[in-house]
Coordinates of C-alpha atoms and ligand atoms in Angstrom, one line a residue:
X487 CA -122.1 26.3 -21.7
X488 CA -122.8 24.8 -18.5
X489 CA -122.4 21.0 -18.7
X490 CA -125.8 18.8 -18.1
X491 CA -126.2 16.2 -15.5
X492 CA -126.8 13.1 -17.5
X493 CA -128.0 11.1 -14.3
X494 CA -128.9 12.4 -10.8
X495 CA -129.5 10.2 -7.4
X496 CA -131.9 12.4 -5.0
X497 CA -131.9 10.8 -1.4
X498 CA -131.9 7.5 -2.3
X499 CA -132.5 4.5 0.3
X500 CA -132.6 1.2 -0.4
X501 CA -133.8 -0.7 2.1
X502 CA -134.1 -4.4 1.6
X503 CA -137.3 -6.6 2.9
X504 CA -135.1 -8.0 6.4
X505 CA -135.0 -4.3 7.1
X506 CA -131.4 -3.9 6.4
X507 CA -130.5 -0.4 4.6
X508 CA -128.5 -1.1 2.2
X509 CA -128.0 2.1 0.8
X510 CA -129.2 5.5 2.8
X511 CA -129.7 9.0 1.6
X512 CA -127.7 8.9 -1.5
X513 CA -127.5 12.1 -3.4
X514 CA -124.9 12.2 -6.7
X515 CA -125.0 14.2 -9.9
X516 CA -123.0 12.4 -12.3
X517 CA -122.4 15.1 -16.0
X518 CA -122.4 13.2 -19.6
X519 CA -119.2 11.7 -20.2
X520 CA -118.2 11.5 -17.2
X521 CA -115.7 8.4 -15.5
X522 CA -117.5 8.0 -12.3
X523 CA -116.2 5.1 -9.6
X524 CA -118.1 3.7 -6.6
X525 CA -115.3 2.9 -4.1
X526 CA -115.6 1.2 -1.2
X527 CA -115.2 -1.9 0.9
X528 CA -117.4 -5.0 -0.1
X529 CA -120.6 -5.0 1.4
X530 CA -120.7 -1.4 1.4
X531 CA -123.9 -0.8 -1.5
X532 CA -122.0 -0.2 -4.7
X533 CA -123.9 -2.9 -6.7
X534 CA -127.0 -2.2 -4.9
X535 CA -127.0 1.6 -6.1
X536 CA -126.0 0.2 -9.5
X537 CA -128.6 -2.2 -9.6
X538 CA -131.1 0.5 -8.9
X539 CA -129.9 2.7 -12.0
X540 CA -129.8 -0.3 -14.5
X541 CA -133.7 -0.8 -12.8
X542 CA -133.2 -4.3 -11.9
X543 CA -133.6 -2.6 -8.2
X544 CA -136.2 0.2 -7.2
X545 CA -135.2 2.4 -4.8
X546 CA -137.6 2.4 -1.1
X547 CA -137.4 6.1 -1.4
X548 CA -135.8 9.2 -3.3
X549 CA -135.7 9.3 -7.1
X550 CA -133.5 8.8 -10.3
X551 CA -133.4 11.3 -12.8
X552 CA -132.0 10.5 -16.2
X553 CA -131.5 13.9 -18.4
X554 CA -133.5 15.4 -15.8
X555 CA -136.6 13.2 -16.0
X556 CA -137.8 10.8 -13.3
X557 CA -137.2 7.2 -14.3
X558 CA -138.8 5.1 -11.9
X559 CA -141.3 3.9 -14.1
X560 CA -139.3 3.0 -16.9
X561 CA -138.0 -0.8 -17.1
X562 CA -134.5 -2.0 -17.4
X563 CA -134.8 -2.5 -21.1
X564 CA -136.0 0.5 -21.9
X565 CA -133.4 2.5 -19.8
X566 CA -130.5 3.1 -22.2
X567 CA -128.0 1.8 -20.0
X568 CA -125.9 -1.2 -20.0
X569 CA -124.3 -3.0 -17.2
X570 CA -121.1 -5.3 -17.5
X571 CA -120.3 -7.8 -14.4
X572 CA -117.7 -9.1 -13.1
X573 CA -118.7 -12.3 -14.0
X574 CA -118.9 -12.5 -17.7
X575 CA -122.3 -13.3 -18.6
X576 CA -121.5 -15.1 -21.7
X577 CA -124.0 -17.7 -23.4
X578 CA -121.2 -20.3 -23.5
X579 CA -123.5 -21.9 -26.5
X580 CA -123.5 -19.5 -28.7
X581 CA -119.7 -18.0 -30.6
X582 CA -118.5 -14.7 -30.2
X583 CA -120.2 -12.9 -33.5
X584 CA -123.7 -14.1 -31.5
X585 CA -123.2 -12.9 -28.4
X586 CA -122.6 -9.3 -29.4
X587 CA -125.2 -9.4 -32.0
X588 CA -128.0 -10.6 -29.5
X589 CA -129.1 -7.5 -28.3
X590 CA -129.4 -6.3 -31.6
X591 CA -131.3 -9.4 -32.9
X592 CA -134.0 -9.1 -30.2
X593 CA -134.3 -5.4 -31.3
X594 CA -134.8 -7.1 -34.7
X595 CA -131.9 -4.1 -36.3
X596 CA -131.7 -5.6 -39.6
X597 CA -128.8 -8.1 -40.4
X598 CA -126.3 -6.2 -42.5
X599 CA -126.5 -3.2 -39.9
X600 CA -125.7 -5.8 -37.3
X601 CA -122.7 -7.2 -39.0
X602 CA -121.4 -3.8 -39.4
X603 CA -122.0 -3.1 -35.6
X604 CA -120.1 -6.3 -34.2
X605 CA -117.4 -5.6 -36.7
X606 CA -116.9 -2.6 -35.1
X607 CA -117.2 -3.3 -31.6
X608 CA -115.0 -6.1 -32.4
X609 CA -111.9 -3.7 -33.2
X610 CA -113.2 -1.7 -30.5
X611 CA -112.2 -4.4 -27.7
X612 CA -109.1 -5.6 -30.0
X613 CA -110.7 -8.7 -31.3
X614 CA -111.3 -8.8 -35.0
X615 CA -111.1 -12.2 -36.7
X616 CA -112.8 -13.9 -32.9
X617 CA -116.8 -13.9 -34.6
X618 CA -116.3 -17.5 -35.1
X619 CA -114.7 -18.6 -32.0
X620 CA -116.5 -20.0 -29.4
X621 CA -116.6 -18.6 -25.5
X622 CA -114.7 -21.7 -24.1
X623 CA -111.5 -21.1 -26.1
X624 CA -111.2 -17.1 -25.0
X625 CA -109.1 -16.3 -21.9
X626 CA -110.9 -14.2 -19.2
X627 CA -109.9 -11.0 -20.6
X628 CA -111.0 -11.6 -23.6
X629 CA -114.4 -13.0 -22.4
X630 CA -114.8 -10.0 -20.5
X631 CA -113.8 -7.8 -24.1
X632 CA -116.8 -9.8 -25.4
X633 CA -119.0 -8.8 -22.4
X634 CA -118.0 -5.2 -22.9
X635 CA -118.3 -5.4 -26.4
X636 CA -121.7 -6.8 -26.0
X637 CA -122.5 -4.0 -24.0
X638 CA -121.4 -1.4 -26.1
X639 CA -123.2 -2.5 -29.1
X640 CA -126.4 -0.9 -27.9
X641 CA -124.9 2.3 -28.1
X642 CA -126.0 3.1 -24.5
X643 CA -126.0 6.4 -22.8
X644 CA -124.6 5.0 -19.7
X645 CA -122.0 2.2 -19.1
X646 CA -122.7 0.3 -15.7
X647 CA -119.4 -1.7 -14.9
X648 CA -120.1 -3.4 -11.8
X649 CA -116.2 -5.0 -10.6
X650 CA -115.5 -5.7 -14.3
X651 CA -111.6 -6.8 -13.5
X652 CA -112.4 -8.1 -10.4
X653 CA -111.3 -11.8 -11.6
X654 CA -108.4 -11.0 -13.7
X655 CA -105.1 -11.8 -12.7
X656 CA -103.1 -8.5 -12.0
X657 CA -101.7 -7.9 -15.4
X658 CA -104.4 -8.5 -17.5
X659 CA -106.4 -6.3 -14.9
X660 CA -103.5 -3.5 -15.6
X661 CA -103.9 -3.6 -19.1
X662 CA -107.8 -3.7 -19.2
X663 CA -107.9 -0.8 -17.2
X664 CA -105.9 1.2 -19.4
X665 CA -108.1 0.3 -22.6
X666 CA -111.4 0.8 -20.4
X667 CA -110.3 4.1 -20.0
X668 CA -109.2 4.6 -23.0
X669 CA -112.2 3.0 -24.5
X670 CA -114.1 6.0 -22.4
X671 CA -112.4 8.7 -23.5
X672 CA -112.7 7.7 -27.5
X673 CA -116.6 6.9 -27.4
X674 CA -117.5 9.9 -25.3
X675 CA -120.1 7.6 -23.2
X676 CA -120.9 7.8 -19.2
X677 CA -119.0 5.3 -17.3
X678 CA -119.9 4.5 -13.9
X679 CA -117.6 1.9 -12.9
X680 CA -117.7 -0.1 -9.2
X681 CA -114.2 -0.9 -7.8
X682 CA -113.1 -2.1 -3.9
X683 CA -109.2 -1.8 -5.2
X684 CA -108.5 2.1 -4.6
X685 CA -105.8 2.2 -7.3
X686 CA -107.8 1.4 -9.9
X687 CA -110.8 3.8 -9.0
X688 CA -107.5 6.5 -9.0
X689 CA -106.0 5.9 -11.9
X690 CA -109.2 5.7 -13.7
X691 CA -111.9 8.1 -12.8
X692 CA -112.4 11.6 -13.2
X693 CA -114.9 11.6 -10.1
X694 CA -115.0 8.8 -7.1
X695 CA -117.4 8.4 -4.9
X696 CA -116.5 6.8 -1.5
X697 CA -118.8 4.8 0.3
X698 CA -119.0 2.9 3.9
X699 CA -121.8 1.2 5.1
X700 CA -124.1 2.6 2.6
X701 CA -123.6 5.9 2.6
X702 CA -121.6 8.5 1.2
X703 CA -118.2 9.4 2.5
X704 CA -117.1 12.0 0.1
X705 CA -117.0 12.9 -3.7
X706 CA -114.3 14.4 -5.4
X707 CA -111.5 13.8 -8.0
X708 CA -108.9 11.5 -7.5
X709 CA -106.5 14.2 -6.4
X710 CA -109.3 15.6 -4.0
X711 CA -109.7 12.3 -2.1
X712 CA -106.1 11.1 -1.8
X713 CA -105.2 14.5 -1.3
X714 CA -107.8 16.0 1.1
X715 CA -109.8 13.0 2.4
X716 CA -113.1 14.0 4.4
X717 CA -113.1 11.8 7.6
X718 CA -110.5 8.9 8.7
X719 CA -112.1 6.6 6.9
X720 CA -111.8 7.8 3.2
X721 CA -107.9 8.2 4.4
X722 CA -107.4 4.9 5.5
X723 CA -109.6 3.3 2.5
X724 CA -107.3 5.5 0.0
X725 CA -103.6 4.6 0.8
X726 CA -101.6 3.9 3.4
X727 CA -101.7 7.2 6.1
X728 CA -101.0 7.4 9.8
X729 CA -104.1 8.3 11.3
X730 CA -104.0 10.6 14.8
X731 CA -106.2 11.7 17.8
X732 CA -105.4 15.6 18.6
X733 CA -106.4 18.6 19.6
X734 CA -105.9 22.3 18.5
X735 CA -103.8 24.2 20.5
X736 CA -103.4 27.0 19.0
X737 CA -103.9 29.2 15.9
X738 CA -102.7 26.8 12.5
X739 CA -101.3 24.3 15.4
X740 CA -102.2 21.0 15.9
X741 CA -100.9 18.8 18.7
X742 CA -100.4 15.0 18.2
X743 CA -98.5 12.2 18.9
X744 CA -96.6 14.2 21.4
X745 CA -95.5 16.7 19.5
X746 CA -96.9 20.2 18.2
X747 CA -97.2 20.4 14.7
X748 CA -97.9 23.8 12.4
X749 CA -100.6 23.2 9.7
X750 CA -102.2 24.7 7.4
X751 CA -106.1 24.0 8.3
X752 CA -107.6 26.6 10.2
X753 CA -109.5 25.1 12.8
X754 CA -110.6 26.5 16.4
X755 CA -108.1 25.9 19.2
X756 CA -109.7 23.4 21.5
X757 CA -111.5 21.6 18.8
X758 CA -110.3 17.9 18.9
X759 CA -108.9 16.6 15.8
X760 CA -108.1 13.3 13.9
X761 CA -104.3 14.3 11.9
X762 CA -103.8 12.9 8.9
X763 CA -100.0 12.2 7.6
X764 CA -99.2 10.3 4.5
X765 CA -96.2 7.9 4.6
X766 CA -94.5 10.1 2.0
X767 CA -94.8 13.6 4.4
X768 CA -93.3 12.1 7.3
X769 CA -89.7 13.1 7.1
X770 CA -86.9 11.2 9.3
X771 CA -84.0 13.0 10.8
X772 CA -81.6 13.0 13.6
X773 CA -83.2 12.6 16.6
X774 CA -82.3 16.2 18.0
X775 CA -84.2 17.9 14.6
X776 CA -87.0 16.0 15.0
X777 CA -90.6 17.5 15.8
X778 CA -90.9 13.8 17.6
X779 CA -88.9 11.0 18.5
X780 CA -89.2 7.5 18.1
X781 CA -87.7 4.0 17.7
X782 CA -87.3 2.2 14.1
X783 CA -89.1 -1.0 15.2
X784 CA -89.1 -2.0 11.3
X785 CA -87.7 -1.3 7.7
X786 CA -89.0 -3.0 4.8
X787 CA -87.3 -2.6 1.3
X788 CA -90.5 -1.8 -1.1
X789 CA -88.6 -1.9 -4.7
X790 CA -88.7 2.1 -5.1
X791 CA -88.2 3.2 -1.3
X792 CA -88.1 2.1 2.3
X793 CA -91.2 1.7 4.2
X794 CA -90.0 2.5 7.9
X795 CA -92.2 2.3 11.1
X796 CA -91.4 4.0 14.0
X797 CA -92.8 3.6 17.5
X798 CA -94.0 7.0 18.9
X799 CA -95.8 6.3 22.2
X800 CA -98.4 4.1 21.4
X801 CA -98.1 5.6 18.1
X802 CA -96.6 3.1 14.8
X803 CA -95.5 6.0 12.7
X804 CA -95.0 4.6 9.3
X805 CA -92.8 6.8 7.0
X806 CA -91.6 6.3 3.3
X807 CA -88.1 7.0 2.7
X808 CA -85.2 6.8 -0.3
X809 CA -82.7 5.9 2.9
X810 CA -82.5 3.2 4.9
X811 CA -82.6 3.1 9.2
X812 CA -81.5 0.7 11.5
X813 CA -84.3 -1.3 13.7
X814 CA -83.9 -0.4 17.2
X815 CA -82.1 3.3 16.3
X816 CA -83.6 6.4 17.9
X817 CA -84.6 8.8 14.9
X818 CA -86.5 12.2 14.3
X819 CA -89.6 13.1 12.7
X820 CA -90.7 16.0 10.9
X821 CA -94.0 16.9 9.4
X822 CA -94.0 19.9 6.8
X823 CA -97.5 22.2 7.8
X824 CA -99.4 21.3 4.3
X825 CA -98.5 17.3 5.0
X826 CA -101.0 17.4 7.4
X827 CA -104.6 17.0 7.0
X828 CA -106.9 18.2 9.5
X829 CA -110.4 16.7 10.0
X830 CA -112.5 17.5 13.2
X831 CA -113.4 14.8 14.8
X832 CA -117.0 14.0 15.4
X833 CA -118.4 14.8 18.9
X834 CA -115.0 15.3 20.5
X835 CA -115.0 11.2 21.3
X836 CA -111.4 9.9 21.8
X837 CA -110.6 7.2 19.5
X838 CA -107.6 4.8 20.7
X839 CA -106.6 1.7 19.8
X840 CA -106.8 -1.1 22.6
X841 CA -104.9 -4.7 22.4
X842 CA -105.7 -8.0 22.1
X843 CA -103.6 -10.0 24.4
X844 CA -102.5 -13.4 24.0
X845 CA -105.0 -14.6 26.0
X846 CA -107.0 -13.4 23.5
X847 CA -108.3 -10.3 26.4
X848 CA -108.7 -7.5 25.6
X849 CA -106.2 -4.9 27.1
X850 CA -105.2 -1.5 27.2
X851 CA -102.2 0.7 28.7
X852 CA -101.2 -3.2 30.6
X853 CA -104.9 -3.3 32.0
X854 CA -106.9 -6.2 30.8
X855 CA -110.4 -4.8 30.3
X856 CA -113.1 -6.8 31.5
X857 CA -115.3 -7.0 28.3
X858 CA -116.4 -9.8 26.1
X859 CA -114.8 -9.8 23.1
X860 CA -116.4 -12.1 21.3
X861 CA -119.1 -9.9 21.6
X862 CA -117.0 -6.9 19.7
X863 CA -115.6 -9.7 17.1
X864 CA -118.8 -10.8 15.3
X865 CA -119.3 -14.5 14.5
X866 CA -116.5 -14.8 17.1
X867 CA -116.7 -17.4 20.0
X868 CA -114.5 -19.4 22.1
X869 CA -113.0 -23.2 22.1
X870 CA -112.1 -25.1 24.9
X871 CA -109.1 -23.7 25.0
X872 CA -110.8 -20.0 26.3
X873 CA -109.0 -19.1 22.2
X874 CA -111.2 -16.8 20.1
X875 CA -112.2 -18.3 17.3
X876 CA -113.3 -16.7 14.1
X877 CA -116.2 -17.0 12.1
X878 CA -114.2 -19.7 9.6
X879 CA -113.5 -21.3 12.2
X880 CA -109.6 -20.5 12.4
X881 CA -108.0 -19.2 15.7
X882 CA -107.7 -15.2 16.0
X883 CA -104.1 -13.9 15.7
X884 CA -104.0 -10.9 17.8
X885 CA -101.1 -9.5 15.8
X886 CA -103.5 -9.6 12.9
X887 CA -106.5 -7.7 14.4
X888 CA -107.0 -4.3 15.2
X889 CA -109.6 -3.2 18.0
X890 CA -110.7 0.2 18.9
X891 CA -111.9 2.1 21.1
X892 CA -114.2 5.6 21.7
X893 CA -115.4 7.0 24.7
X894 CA -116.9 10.3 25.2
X895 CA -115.5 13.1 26.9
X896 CA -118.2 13.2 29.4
X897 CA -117.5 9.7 30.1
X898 CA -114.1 9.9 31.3
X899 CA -113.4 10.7 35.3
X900 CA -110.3 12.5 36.5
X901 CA -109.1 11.6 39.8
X902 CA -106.0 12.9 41.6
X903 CA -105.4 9.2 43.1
X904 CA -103.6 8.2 40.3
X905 CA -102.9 4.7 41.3
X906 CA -106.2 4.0 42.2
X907 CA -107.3 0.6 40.6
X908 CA -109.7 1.4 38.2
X909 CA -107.1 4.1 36.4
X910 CA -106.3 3.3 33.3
X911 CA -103.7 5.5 32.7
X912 CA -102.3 9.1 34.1
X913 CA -102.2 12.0 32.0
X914 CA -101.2 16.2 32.6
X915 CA -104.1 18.9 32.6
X916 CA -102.4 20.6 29.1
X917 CA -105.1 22.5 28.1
X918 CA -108.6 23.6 29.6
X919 CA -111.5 25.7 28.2
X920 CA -114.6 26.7 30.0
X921 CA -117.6 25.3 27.9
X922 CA -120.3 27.3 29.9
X923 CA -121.6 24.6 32.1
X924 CA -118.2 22.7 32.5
X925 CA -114.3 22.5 31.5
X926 CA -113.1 20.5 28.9
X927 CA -109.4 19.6 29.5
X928 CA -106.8 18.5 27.1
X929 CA -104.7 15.6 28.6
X930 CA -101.0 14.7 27.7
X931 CA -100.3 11.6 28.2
X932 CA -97.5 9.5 27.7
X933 CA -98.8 7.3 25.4
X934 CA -98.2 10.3 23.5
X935 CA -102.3 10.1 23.2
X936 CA -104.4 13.1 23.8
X937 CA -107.5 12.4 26.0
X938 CA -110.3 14.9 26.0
X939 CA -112.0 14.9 29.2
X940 CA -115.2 16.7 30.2
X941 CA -115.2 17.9 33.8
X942 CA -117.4 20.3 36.1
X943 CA -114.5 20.7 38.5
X944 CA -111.8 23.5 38.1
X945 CA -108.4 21.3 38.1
X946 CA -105.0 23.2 37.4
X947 CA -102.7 23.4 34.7
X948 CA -100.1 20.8 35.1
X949 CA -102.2 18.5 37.6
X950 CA -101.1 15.1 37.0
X951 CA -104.4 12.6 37.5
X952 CA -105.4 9.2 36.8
X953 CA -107.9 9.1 34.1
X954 CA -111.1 6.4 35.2
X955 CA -112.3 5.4 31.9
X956 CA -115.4 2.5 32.5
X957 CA -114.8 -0.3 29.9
X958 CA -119.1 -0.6 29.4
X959 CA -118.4 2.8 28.4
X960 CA -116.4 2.3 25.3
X961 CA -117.5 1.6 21.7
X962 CA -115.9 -0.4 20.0
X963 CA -115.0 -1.1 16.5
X964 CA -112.8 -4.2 14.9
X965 CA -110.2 -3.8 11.7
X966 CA -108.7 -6.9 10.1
Ligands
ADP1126 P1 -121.2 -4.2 -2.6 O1 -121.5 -4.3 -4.0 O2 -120.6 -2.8 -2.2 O3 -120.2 -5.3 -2.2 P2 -123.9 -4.8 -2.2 O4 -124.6 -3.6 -2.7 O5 -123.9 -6.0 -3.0 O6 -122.5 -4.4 -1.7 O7 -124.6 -5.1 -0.8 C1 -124.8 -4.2 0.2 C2 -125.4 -4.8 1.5 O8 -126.7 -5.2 1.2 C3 -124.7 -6.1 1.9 O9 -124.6 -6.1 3.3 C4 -125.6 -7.2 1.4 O10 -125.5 -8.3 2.2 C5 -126.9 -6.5 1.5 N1 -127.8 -7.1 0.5 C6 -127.6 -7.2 -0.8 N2 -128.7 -7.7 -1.4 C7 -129.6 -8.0 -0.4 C8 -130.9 -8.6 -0.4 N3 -131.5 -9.0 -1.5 N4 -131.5 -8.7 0.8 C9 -130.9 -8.3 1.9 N5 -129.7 -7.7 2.0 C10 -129.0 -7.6 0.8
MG1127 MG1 -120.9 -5.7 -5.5

């Protein structure tokens, strides 16, 4: 029997009255039963798309179905759905037995049904003999047991959790999310749960939803989106991974980071790539066995392994190991083929990370480049001292910002002058392939970066040039 779709998002858009979308062309199927999690950074439109299930929001456009039927009209009382915050929404007046029973007393469910009901949901979140006990005495877990609890009682269809754990210390958060889940699987009910903390939405879900700046970055099980994340963002939000910028040389090979790698995505040779590598597939080795070299710049001792970064180029590669390495020792490093995870990058655009200096200018390859960075930071500006200041306030540590950079291929100007001024860096012609109205050329640099560079010229194989890459050019994009 093919399983129903208790609630469906078509092309939703929420779009709030200072014409900022919160939330753009959402489209999600969630089946009855299911453990769904919203994922993503703060800011990103989790609440606002549960909002606009639990109809405390209306969407500007697209439709919610609920077992197949529009509910746009229906109000949020009348929606069987149920919504815990993060904030337990207690009524700090009233004792425990109360708070549960309130949604039943407004229903007017007659009294012995309701004491039935909060007994039950009281052994449901562990916390018979508490009807008597008021709010104030209950630690935050158990308020938040109370606020589930509450909930619950309704018997809704769905379960909005909206950052239920958020302000529970790290144990108690542990253990919740272990009886949440629990909790799920017993009472057979719809959970959609909202989460920024990526373990949690893994451990708990059977289906995440990953979202940036309002939209949707991919769907799939937990396995799916660790395993086989859509773009570079979904792998950097999901664990720690060494993003690259490549390019497809060949037939299952990908080349990045200096090195040719096999792999097991079957993209088109010339397409440029972003290579994904998880800390864990990144093997280290004696230098001469090595796919790569680099230098240990760091080892840090993690309890069950060694996190060890290794300079590559311009590359940190960071790699998870049972041995430990010696900081400032030359090592190998090997990628198996199915390590790697091959997205195509959007557009061709190369993607490279640029510096902050410390005099706070921005700089790339030793080049300061003449741009106003506190335009790129926002809410930045400078003090007396020409410092960057953030938007608390509190000086910016370059060591603790990460800037960077794309630039088309088109935009990018090979000359064979190579110390010219305005070159930012030299590369080798490694690769070129005739597009019809111009070459695109792979260069090697040794930054150990890739650039792609649009061309109509015919250069050779092998040509060394300086690569002229204008600064007002370049789009750029700030990490903490
Ligand atoms: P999340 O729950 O993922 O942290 P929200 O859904 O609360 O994010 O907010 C998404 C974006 O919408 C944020 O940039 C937020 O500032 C903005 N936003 C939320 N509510 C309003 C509102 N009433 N008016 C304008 N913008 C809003
Ligand atoms: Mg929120």
């Amino acid at each position: 029997m093919e399983e129903k779709n208790i609630i469906e998002l078509k092309n939703i858009t929420k779009t709030y009255e200072d014409g900022f979308t919160a939330v753009g062309d959402f489209n999600l199927e969630v089946k009855r039963g299911e453990f769904v999690t919203f994922l993503g950074p703060s800011g990103c439109g989790k609440t606002t798309t549960l909002r606009m299930i639990a109809g405390f929001d209306l969407p500007s456009s697209g439709e919610i179905l609920l077992n197949g039927k529009d509910i746009s009209n229906i109000p949020p009382y009348e929606r069987p759905i149920n919504t815990v915050f993060q904030r337990y929404a207690l009524f700090p007046h009233m004792n425990i037995y109360d708070n549960i029973a309130f949604g039943l007393k407004q229903k007017k469910v007659e009294k012995e049904t309701i004491r039935k009901k909060v007994k039950k949901m009281l052994e449901l979140v562990d916390l018979e003999g508490f009807e008597n006990r008021s709010v104030s005495t209950l630690s935050g877990g158990q308020q938040q047991r109370v606020a589930i609890a509450r909930a619950l009682v309704n018997e809704p269809e769905i379960l909005l959790l909206d950052e239920p754990l958020g302000a529970l210390d790290l144990k108690m958060r542990q253990e919740m999310q272990l009886e949440l889940k629990s909790m799920h699987d017993r009472l057979g009910i719809t959970f959609i749960y909202v989460t920024h903390d990526q373990e949690e939405a893994l451990t708990m879900s059977d289906k995440i939803v990953v979202m940036n700046e309002g939209r949707i970055q991919q769907i799939g099980t937990p396995e799916d989106i660790y395993n086989e994340p859509h773009n570079a963002f979904v792998a950097d939000f999901i664990g720690e991974s060494n993003i690259f910028n490549g390019i497809m040389t060949g037939s299952l090979k990908a080349r990045f980071c200096g090195g040719v790698f096999d792999c097991v995505d079957d993209v088109p040779e010339g397409t440029q790539i972003t290579a994904v590598v998880r800390p864990e597939d990144v093997e280290i080795t004696a230098p001469e066995k090595g796919q790569i070299r680099g230098r240990v710049i760091g080892v840090i001792f993690k309890g069950m392994h060694y996190e060890t970064t290794v300079q590559c180029g311009r590359y940190e590669v960071v790699a998870k190991s049972t041995k430990t390495q010696k900081v400032g020792d030359t090592v190998g490093l090997c990628v198996e083929p199915d390590g790697i995870h091959i997205m195509i990058a959007e557009d061709n655009t190369n993607v490279f990370t640029v510096d902050m200096n410390r005099n706070h200018r921005l700089e790339y390859n030793g080049n300061v480049l003449d741009t106003s960075l506190t335009k790129i930071i926002k809410g930045s500006h400078r003090n007396e001292n020409k410092e960057l200041i953030d938007e608390n306030g509190e000086i910016i540590d370059p060591d603790k910002i990460k800037i960077i950079a794309a630039i088309k291929p088109m935009d990018i100007t090979m000359t064979d002058d190579v110390d010219a001024d305005d070159v930012l860096l030299t590369g080798t012609i490694s690769s070129l392939i005739y597009k019809g109205d111009h070459y695109s050329y792979v260069l090697q640099t040794d930054l150990g970066q890739d650039f792609i560079v649009d061309d109509e010229d015919l250069w050779n194989m092998g040509d060394l040039v300086g690569l002229i890459i204008p600064v007002d050019k370049m789009k750029f994009t700030v990490k903490k």
